[in-house]
mmCIF file of C-alpha atoms in Angstrom:
data_model
loop_
_atom_site.group_PDB
_atom_site.id
_atom_site.type_symbol
_atom_site.label_atom_id
_atom_site.label_comp_id
_atom_site.label_asym_id
_atom_site.label_seq_id
_atom_site.Cartn_x
_atom_site.Cartn_y
_atom_site.Cartn_z
ATOM 1 C CA MET O 216 72.872 139.862 -66.032
ATOM 2 C CA ALA O 217 70.894 136.770 -66.865
ATOM 3 C CA SER O 218 71.313 134.001 -64.380
ATOM 4 C CA ARG O 219 71.148 131.410 -67.118
ATOM 5 C CA ARG O 220 71.228 131.453 -70.859
ATOM 6 C CA ILE O 221 68.197 130.246 -72.828
ATOM 7 C CA ALA O 222 69.415 127.655 -75.310
ATOM 8 C CA GLN O 223 66.099 126.363 -76.557
ATOM 9 C CA SER O 224 62.457 126.488 -75.757
ATOM 10 C CA SER O 225 61.607 124.498 -72.655
ATOM 11 C CA VAL O 226 57.934 124.087 -73.786
ATOM 12 C CA ASN O 227 56.900 120.635 -75.064
ATOM 13 C CA TRP O 228 54.709 121.966 -77.906
ATOM 14 C CA ALA O 229 53.565 118.400 -78.948
ATOM 15 C CA ALA O 230 52.325 117.597 -75.445
ATOM 16 C CA LEU O 231 50.640 120.966 -75.171
ATOM 17 C CA ALA O 232 48.960 120.524 -78.537
ATOM 18 C CA GLU O 233 47.437 117.317 -77.444
ATOM 19 C CA ARG O 234 45.677 119.023 -74.517
ATOM 20 C CA VAL O 235 44.386 122.012 -76.463
ATOM 21 C CA PRO O 236 40.817 121.706 -77.795
ATOM 22 C CA PRO O 237 40.377 121.761 -81.613
ATOM 23 C CA SER O 238 38.736 125.168 -81.489
ATOM 24 C CA GLN O 239 41.908 126.657 -79.852
ATOM 25 C CA LYS O 240 44.462 125.152 -82.159
ATOM 26 C CA PRO O 241 44.837 128.342 -84.263
ATOM 27 C CA ASN O 242 45.415 130.348 -81.124
ATOM 28 C CA LEU O 243 48.141 127.826 -80.062
ATOM 29 C CA ALA O 244 49.753 128.151 -83.505
ATOM 30 C CA VAL O 245 49.889 131.964 -83.205
ATOM 31 C CA PHE O 246 51.278 131.742 -79.620
ATOM 32 C CA LYS O 247 53.966 129.215 -80.741
ATOM 33 C CA THR O 248 55.002 131.506 -83.654
ATOM 34 C CA MET O 249 55.354 134.436 -81.239
ATOM 35 C CA SER O 250 57.291 132.327 -78.780
ATOM 36 C CA ASP O 251 59.651 131.006 -81.521
ATOM 37 C CA LYS O 252 60.190 134.607 -82.793
ATOM 38 C CA TYR O 253 61.035 135.742 -79.322
ATOM 39 C CA LEU O 254 63.559 132.831 -78.857
ATOM 40 C CA ARG O 255 65.219 133.549 -82.192
ATOM 41 C CA SER O 256 65.645 137.194 -81.191
ATOM 42 C CA VAL O 257 67.176 136.192 -77.854
ATOM 43 C CA LEU O 258 69.515 133.691 -79.507
ATOM 44 C CA ALA O 259 70.512 136.277 -82.123
ATOM 45 C CA ASN O 260 72.218 138.416 -79.406
ATOM 46 C CA PRO O 261 75.345 137.346 -77.610
ATOM 47 C CA GLU O 262 75.094 136.195 -73.957
ATOM 48 C CA ASN O 263 77.523 138.904 -72.703
ATOM 49 C CA PRO O 264 78.069 142.381 -74.087
ATOM 50 C CA PRO O 265 80.996 142.760 -76.500
ATOM 51 C CA LYS O 266 84.409 143.533 -74.991
ATOM 52 C CA LEU O 267 85.631 146.939 -76.043
ATOM 53 C CA ASP O 268 89.269 147.801 -76.820
ATOM 54 C CA TRP O 269 89.523 150.860 -74.533
ATOM 55 C CA ALA O 270 93.249 151.316 -75.353
ATOM 56 C CA TYR O 271 92.358 151.835 -79.001
ATOM 57 C CA TYR O 272 89.886 154.593 -78.069
ATOM 58 C CA GLN O 273 92.454 156.164 -75.590
ATOM 59 C CA LYS O 274 94.841 156.599 -78.449
ATOM 60 C CA ASN O 275 92.361 157.839 -81.071
ATOM 61 C CA VAL O 276 89.999 160.185 -79.042
ATOM 62 C CA PRO O 277 91.590 163.539 -78.533
ATOM 63 C CA ILE O 278 89.475 164.786 -75.694
ATOM 64 C CA ALA O 279 91.145 163.986 -72.387
ATOM 65 C CA GLY O 280 89.064 161.951 -69.869
ATOM 66 C CA MET O 281 86.192 161.243 -72.271
ATOM 67 C CA VAL O 282 87.199 157.624 -72.875
ATOM 68 C CA ASP O 283 87.817 157.122 -69.130
ATOM 69 C CA LYS O 284 84.313 158.514 -68.408
ATOM 70 C CA PHE O 285 82.739 156.261 -71.020
ATOM 71 C CA GLN O 286 84.687 153.203 -69.833
ATOM 72 C CA LYS O 287 83.580 153.814 -66.233
ATOM 73 C CA ALA O 288 79.936 154.263 -67.294
ATOM 74 C CA TYR O 289 80.049 151.170 -69.525
ATOM 75 C CA GLU O 290 81.512 148.978 -66.889
ATOM 76 C CA ALA O 291 79.032 150.222 -64.312
ATOM 77 C CA LEU O 292 76.132 149.435 -66.625
ATOM 78 C CA GLN O 293 74.036 146.659 -65.175
ATOM 79 C CA ILE O 294 70.970 145.524 -67.175
ATOM 80 C CA PRO O 295 68.683 144.081 -64.530
ATOM 81 C CA TYR O 296 67.378 140.616 -65.112
ATOM 82 C CA PRO O 297 63.689 140.465 -64.031
ATOM 83 C CA ALA O 298 63.287 138.803 -60.662
ATOM 84 C CA ASP O 299 61.524 135.485 -60.719
ATOM 85 C CA THR O 300 58.384 136.055 -58.748
ATOM 86 C CA VAL O 301 56.175 133.338 -60.188
ATOM 87 C CA THR O 302 58.156 130.079 -60.076
ATOM 88 C CA ALA O 303 57.410 129.560 -56.397
ATOM 89 C CA GLN O 304 53.640 130.135 -57.108
ATOM 90 C CA ILE O 305 53.738 127.740 -60.106
ATOM 91 C CA GLU O 306 55.527 125.057 -58.082
ATOM 92 C CA ALA O 307 53.070 125.388 -55.200
ATOM 93 C CA GLN O 308 50.180 125.127 -57.682
ATOM 94 C CA GLU O 309 51.762 122.177 -59.322
ATOM 95 C CA LYS O 310 52.204 120.463 -55.958
ATOM 96 C CA GLN O 311 48.548 121.164 -55.088
ATOM 97 C CA VAL O 312 47.390 119.802 -58.509
ATOM 98 C CA LYS O 313 49.478 116.667 -57.972
ATOM 99 C CA GLU O 314 47.966 116.158 -54.564
ATOM 100 C CA GLU O 315 44.421 116.565 -56.138
ATOM 101 C CA ILE O 316 45.380 114.051 -58.879
ATOM 102 C CA VAL O 317 46.638 111.542 -56.233
ATOM 103 C CA LYS O 318 43.451 112.040 -54.160
ATOM 104 C CA PHE O 319 41.208 111.620 -57.387
ATOM 105 C CA ILE O 320 43.050 108.397 -58.310
ATOM 106 C CA LYS O 321 42.492 106.952 -54.863
ATOM 107 C CA GLU O 322 38.837 107.901 -54.914
ATOM 108 C CA SER O 323 38.517 106.490 -58.421
ATOM 109 C CA GLU O 324 40.168 103.238 -57.385
ATOM 110 C CA SER O 325 37.672 102.852 -54.476
ATOM 111 C CA ARG O 326 34.761 103.621 -56.854
ATOM 112 C CA ILE O 327 36.168 101.109 -59.363
ATOM 113 C CA ALA O 328 36.409 98.493 -56.551
ATOM 114 C CA GLU O 329 32.822 99.189 -55.571
ATOM 115 C CA HIS O 330 31.647 98.906 -59.132
ATOM 116 C CA GLN O 331 33.569 95.691 -59.552
ATOM 117 C CA LYS O 332 31.722 94.243 -56.505
ATOM 118 C CA GLN O 333 28.408 95.318 -58.050
ATOM 119 C CA ILE O 334 29.286 93.718 -61.342
ATOM 120 C CA ALA O 335 30.367 90.509 -59.618
ATOM 121 C CA SER O 336 27.001 90.383 -57.716
ATOM 122 C CA LEU O 337 25.069 90.998 -60.904
ATOM 123 C CA ARG O 338 26.999 88.242 -62.700
ATOM 124 C CA ALA O 339 26.209 85.886 -59.811
ATOM 125 C CA LEU O 340 22.451 86.376 -60.285
ATOM 126 C CA LEU O 341 20.273 84.256 -62.423
ATOM 127 C CA PRO O 342 19.781 85.560 -65.885
ATOM 128 C CA PHE O 343 16.658 87.782 -65.940
ATOM 129 C CA ASP O 344 14.900 85.636 -68.478
ATOM 130 C CA GLN O 345 15.257 82.621 -66.035
ATOM 131 C CA MET O 346 14.110 84.545 -62.897
ATOM 132 C CA THR O 347 10.745 84.208 -61.227
ATOM 133 C CA MET O 348 9.107 87.086 -59.503
ATOM 134 C CA GLU O 349 10.338 85.669 -56.182
ATOM 135 C CA ASP O 350 13.927 85.550 -57.400
ATOM 136 C CA TYR O 351 13.698 89.124 -58.593
ATOM 137 C CA ARG O 352 12.217 90.150 -55.217
ATOM 138 C CA ASP O 353 15.031 88.393 -53.413
ATOM 139 C CA ALA O 354 17.684 90.012 -55.661
ATOM 140 C CA PHE O 355 16.231 93.505 -55.735
ATOM 141 C CA PRO O 356 13.986 94.002 -52.734
ATOM 142 C CA ASP O 357 13.829 97.789 -53.141
ATOM 143 C CA GLN O 358 12.656 97.524 -56.731
ATOM 144 C CA ALA O 359 10.345 94.547 -56.681
ATOM 145 C CA LEU O 360 6.562 94.800 -56.595
ATOM 146 C CA ASP O 361 5.404 94.719 -52.899
ATOM 147 C CA LEU O 362 1.613 94.367 -52.845
ATOM 148 C CA GLN O 363 1.620 94.477 -49.008
ATOM 149 C CA ASN O 364 3.633 97.635 -48.400
ATOM 150 C CA ARG O 365 3.737 99.442 -51.796
ATOM 151 C CA PRO O 366 0.800 98.432 -53.914
ATOM 152 C CA SER O 367 0.932 99.917 -57.374
ATOM 153 C CA PHE O 368 -1.237 99.335 -60.406
ATOM 154 C CA TRP O 369 -0.783 100.243 -64.009
ATOM 155 C CA PRO O 370 -0.535 103.072 -64.978
ATOM 156 C CA HIS O 371 1.728 104.000 -62.125
ATOM 157 C CA THR O 372 0.649 107.593 -61.757
ATOM 158 C CA PRO O 373 -0.536 109.063 -58.383
ATOM 159 C CA GLU O 374 -3.993 109.846 -59.819
ATOM 160 C CA GLU O 375 -4.557 106.229 -60.837
ATOM 161 C CA GLN O 376 -3.431 104.878 -57.457
ATOM 162 C CA ASP O 377 -6.061 106.768 -55.491
ATOM 163 C CA LEU O 378 -8.708 103.994 -55.227
ATOM 164 C CA THR O 379 -11.090 106.273 -53.282
ATOM 165 C CA GLN O 380 -11.989 108.440 -56.254
ATOM 166 C CA PRO O 381 -14.396 107.046 -58.990
ATOM 167 C CA LYS O 382 -12.705 106.471 -62.274
ATOM 168 C CA ALA O 383 -13.922 108.292 -65.345
ATOM 169 C CA GLU O 384 -15.166 105.991 -67.989
ATOM 170 C CA HIS O 385 -13.226 105.866 -71.210
ATOM 171 C CA HIS O 386 -15.221 105.127 -74.334
#
């Protein structure tokens, strides 16, 4: 027999609907309809099989032993409730996902802290319209023009930077 009686759907349909993409909303509606139909059919039946009045049948059935045979078979009838084989897997998966979420949150918090530091350092700089080339070089040494170590001339293509080749004249 069932280990517990289903009283209502345990699915939070509103929360589920928030997570479903708009293209899948019709499929969710069909699934919810099927689930509700199944729940109604379960609730339409009693939790336990009806009790039979075996004394009434003993008096009214003329064949000797037939009622006893049916009563014995009826009482021996056990409808197996399906074994729960997936709850442990789901709980393990849920635990793993929660651990991944905690890890992601910690990593995100460290990234946020790093970005906050970068924002603070950028806010501490002079405004770009007030910077000189030397200020820019001091603030961003890897991006500043370095004529000693990385000379570059406009246009900044490799072909134009090769000063050993004669340039074609443009008319």
